[in-house]
Coordinates of C-alpha atoms in Angstrom, one line a residue:
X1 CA 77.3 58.1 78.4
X2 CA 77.4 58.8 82.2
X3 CA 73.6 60.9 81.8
X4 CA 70.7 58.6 80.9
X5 CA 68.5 59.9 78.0
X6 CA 65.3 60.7 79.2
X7 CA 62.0 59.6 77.3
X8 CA 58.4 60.7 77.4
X9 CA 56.4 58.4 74.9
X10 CA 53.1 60.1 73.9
X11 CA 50.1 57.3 73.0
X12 CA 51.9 54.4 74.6
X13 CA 48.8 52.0 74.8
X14 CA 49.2 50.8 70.7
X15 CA 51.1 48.1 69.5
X16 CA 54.1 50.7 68.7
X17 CA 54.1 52.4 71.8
X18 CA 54.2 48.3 73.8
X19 CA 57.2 47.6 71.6
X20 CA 58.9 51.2 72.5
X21 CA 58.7 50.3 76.4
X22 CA 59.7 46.9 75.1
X23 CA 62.7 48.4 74.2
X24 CA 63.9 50.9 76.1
X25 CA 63.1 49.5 79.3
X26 CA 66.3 47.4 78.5
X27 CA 68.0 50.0 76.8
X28 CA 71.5 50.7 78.7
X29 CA 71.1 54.7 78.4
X30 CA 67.6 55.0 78.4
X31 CA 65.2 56.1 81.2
X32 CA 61.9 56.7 80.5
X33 CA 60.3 59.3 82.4
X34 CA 56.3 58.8 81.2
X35 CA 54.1 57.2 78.9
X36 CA 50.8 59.0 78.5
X37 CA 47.8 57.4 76.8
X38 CA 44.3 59.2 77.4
X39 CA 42.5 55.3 77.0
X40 CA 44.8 54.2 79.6
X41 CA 45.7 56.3 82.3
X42 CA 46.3 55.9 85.9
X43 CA 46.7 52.0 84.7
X44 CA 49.9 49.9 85.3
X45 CA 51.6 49.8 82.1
X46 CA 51.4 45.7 82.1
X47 CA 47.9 45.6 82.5
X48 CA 47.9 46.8 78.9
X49 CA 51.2 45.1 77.7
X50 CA 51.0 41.9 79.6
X51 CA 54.6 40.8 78.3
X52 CA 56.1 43.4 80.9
X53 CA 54.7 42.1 83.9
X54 CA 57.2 42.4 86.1
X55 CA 60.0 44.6 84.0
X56 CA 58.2 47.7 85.1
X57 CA 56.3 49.7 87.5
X58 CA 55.5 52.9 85.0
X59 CA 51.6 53.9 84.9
X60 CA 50.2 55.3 81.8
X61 CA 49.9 59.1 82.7
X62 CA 46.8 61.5 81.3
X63 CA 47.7 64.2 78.6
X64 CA 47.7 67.0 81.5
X65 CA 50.2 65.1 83.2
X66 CA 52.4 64.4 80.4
X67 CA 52.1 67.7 79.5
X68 CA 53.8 68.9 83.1
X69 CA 57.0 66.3 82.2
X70 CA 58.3 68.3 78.8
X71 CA 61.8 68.4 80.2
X72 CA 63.2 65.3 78.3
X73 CA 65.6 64.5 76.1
X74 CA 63.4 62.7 73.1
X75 CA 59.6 62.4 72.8
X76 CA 57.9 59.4 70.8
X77 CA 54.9 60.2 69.1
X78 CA 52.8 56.6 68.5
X79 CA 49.0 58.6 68.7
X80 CA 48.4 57.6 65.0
X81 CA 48.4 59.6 61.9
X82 CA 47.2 62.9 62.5
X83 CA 47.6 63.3 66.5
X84 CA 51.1 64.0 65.8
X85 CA 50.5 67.4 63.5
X86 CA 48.2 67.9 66.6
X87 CA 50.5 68.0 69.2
X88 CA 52.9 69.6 67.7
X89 CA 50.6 72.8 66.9
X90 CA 49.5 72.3 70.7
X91 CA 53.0 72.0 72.3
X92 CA 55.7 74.1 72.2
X93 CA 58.5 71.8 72.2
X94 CA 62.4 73.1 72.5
X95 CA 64.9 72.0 69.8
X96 CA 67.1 71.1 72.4
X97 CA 64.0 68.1 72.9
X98 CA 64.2 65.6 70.1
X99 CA 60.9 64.4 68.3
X100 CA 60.3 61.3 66.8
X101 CA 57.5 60.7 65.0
X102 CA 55.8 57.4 64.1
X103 CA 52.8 58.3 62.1
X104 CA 52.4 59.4 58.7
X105 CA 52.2 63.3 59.4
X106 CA 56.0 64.5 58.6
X107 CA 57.4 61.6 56.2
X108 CA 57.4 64.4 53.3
X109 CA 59.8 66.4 55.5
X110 CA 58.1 69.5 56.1
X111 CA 58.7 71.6 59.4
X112 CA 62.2 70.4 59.7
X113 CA 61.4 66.5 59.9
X114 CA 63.8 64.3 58.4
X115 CA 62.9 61.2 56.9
X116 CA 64.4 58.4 59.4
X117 CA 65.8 55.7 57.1
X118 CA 69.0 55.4 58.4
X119 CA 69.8 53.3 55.5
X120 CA 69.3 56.2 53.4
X121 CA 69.9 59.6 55.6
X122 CA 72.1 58.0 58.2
X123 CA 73.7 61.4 58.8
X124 CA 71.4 63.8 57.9
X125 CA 69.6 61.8 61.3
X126 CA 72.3 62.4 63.8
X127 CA 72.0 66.1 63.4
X128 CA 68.4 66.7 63.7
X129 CA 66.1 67.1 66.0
X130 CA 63.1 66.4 64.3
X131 CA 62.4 62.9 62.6
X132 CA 59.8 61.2 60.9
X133 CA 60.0 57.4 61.0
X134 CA 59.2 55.5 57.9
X135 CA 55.7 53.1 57.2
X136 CA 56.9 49.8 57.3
X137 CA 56.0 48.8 53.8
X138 CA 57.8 51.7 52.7
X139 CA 60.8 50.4 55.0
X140 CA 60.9 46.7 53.2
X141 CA 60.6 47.9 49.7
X142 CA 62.9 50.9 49.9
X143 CA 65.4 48.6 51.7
X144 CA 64.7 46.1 48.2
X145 CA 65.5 48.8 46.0
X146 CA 68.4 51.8 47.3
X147 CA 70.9 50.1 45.7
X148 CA 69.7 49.8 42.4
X149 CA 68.7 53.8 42.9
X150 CA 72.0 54.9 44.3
X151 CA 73.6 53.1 41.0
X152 CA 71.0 54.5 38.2
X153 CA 69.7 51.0 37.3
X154 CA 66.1 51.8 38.0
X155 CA 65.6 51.9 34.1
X156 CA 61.9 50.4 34.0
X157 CA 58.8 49.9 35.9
X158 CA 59.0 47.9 39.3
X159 CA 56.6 45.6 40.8
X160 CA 55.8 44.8 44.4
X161 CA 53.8 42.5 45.8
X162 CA 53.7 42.1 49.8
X163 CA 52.3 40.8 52.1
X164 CA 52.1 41.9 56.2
X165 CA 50.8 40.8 59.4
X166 CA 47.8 42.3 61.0
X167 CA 49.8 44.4 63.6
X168 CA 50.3 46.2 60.6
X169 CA 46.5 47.4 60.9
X170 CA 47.1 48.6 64.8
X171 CA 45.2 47.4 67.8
X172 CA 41.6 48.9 67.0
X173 CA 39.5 45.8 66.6
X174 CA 38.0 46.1 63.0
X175 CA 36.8 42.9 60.8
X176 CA 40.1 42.4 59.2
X177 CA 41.9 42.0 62.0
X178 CA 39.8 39.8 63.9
X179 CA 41.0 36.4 64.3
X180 CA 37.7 34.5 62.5
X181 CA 38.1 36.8 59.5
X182 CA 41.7 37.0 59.8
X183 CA 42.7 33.2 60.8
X184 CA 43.3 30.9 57.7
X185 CA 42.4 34.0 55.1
X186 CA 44.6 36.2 53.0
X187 CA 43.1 39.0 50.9
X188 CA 44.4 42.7 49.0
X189 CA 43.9 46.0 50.2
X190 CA 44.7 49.5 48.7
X191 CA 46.1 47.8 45.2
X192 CA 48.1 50.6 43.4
X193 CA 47.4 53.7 45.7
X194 CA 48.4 52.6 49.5
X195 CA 49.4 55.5 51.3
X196 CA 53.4 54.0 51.8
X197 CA 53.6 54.9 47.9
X198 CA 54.7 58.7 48.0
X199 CA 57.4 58.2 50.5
X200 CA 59.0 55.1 48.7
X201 CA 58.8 57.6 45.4
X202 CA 60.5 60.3 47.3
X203 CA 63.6 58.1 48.8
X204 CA 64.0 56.7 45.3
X205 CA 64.0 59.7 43.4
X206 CA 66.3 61.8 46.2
X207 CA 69.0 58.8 45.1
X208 CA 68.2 59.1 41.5
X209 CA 66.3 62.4 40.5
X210 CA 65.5 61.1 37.1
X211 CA 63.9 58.2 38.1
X212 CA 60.0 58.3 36.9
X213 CA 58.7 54.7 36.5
X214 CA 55.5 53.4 37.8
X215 CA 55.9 51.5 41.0
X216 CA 53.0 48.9 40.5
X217 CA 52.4 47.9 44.9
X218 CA 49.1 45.2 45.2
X219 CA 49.5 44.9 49.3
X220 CA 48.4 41.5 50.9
X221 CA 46.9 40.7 54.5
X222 CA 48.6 37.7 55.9
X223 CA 47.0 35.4 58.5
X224 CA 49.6 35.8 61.0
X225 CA 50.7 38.4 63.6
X226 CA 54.2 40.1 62.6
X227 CA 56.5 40.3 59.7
X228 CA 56.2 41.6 56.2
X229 CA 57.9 40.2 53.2
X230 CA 58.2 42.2 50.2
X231 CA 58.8 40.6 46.8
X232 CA 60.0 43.7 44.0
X233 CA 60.9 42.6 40.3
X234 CA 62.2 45.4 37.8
X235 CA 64.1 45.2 34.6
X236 CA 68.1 44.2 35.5
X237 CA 70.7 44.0 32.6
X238 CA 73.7 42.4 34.9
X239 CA 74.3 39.6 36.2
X240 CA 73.5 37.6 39.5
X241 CA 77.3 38.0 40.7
X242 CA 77.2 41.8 39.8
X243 CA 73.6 42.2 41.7
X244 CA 74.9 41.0 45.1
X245 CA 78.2 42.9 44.4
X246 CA 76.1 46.1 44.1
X247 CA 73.9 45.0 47.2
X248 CA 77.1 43.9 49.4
X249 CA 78.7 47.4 48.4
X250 CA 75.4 49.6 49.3
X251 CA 75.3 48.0 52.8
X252 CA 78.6 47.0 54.1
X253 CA 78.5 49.8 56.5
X254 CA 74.1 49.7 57.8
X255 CA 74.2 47.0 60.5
X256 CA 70.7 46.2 60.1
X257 CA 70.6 44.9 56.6
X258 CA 71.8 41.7 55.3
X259 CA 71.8 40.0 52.0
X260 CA 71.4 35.8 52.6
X261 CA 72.5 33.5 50.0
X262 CA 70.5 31.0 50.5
X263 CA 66.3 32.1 50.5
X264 CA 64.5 33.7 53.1
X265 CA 61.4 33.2 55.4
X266 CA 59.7 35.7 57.8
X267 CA 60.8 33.9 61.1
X268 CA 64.5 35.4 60.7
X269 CA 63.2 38.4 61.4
X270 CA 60.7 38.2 64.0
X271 CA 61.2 40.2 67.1
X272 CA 64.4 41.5 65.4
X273 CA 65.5 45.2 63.8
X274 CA 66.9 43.1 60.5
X275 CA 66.2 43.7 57.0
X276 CA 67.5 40.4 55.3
X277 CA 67.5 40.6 51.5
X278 CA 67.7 37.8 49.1
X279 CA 68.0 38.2 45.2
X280 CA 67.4 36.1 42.3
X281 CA 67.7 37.2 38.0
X282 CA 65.6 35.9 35.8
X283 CA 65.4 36.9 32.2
X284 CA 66.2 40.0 32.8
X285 CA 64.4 40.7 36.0
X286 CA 65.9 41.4 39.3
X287 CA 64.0 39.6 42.0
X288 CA 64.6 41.3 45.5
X289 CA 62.6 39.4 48.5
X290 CA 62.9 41.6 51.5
X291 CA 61.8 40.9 54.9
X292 CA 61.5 42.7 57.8
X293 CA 59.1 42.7 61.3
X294 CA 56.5 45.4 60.8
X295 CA 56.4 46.5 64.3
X296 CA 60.5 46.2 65.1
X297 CA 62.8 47.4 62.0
X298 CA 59.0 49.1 60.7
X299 CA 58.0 51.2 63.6
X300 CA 59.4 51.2 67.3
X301 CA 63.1 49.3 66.0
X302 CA 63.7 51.8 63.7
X303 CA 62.4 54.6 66.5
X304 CA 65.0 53.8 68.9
X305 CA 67.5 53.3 66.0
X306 CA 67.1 56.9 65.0
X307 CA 67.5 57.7 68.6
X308 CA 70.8 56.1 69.3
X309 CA 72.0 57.9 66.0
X310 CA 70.5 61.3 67.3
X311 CA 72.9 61.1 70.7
X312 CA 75.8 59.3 69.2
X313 CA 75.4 56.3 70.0
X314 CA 76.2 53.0 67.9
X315 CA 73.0 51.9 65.9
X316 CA 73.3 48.3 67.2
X317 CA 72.6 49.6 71.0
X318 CA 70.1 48.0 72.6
X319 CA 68.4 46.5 69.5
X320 CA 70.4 43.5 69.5
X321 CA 67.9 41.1 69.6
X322 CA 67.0 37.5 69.2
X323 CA 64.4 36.0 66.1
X324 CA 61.7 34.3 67.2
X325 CA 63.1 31.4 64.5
X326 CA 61.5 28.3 66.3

């Protein structure tokens, strides 16, 4: 590309928004043009995202400024669920100016949003405008269980436990996150009915429309920063041989998802955009560990992913990153 791509970010001061900048500061055909956050403004962006000391000189801009700089090529929405619906209805933003959107507000795909799996709607992404990134629980599980959709084998009820970091919660300080509650603890939250359920349904049921069985989801806080790892059963007739046949088929061509032979732990994917998968059978269950960083291939990762699909550009660009392994 000899034209840069030129990015507002709208609510830049989260933990989504930090890993955004994080990003596309490095990004080879990326120039981002302002990052409004109405905490933050008239701040150096560092002061708030201390990692970045010295990789950038952008302030945080108010909303009125922000709202003089709508000539861009792609706008990131990190304000949380239900600032995005907001702006939207407040803004009147061209087609020609991409939207992707990091909160909960679009993920059923009305108003023109497209779901942005690109594991799922890899093409329908590079021609819209309008996209609505994925929760990252929903991101791990779905990842767990495509393949077995795309194929019809979703024949019973699936279970999914999991357990995430408390990024996952955001940067508000509440009593769960905090580091006395949090620190040597591990509890459930939103057993059955977290919010991350309907889209997972949708994705699996666009794959297979006659698929109707109960996903049972009991959601764990973990006593640690980043990284969630997602452990699905569900009834499997086949074999082991024929299960990673039907996983190594599904994503031969998705650079960001990788079946291991050998088990997994969350510090492979750390700081990465990777989805590693490892599966095991057991009396006719299918065991499916996924693991993924919650703020990287679950939020901002996945963003920027959808972006580089958006202006046709290989998936891979600038997410190419290292694990935080040791």
């Amino acid at each position: 590309m000899n034209d840069k791509i030129q990015v507002g970010i709208i609510g830049g001061a989260g933990y989504t928004g930090g890993e955004l900048l994080r990003l596309l500061i490095n990004h080879p055909f990326v120039n981002v043009s302002f990052v409004q956050s109405n905490s933050q403004a008239g701040k150096p962006v560092w002061t708030i995202h201390s990692d970045l000391l010295g990789d950038t000189d952008l302030e945080f801009s108010a909303p009125a400024d922000a709202d003089d700089e709508l000539d861009l090529d792609v706008i990131f929405l990190c304000s949380g669920h239900g600032a995005s619906h907001t702006f939207m209805a407040e803004h009147d933003i061209s087609d020609d100016v991409a939207i992707i959107d990091l909160s909960a507000d679009f993920r059923d795909e009305h108003d023109d949003f497209v779901y942005g799996l690109p594991e799922l709607n890899r093409d329908r992404i590079a021609e819209a405008t309008r996209i609505a990134n994925p929760g990252c629980f929903a991101t791990s599980i779905q990842l767990a269980l495509l393949p077995l959709a795309k194929a019809g084998l979703l024949q019973g009820d699936i279970h999914v436990s999991a357990i995430t970091g408390s990024t996952g919660a955001g940067q508000a300080l509440v009593p769960t996150t905090g580091f006395t509650w949090r620190n040597n603890n591990v509890s459930i939250y939103k057993a059955f009915t977290h919010q991350h359920l309907a889209e997972i349904r949708q994705s699996l049921t666009q794959l297979d429309p006659d698929f109707g069985k109960a996903i049972n989801f009991v959601p764990y806080r973990g006593d640690y920063t980043r990284g969630i790892m997602a452990n699905v059963y569900t009834p499997f007739t086949g074999t082991i041989d024929e299960a990673k046949d039907l996983y190594q088929r599904y994503y031969e061509d998705h650079p960001f998802t990788h079946l291991s032979h050998m088990p997994i732990d969350l510090k492979q994917v750390v700081n990465t955009n990777k989805c590693l998968l490892h599966l095991e059978v057991h009396d006719g269950q299918l065991l499916i560990t996924s693991i993924i960083d919650n703020l990287t291939k679950g939020a901002s990762g996945q963003a920027v992913q959808n972006m580089n699909l958006i202006f046709g550009l290989p998936e891979e660009t600038g997410l190419r990153l290292k694990a935080v392994a040791f």
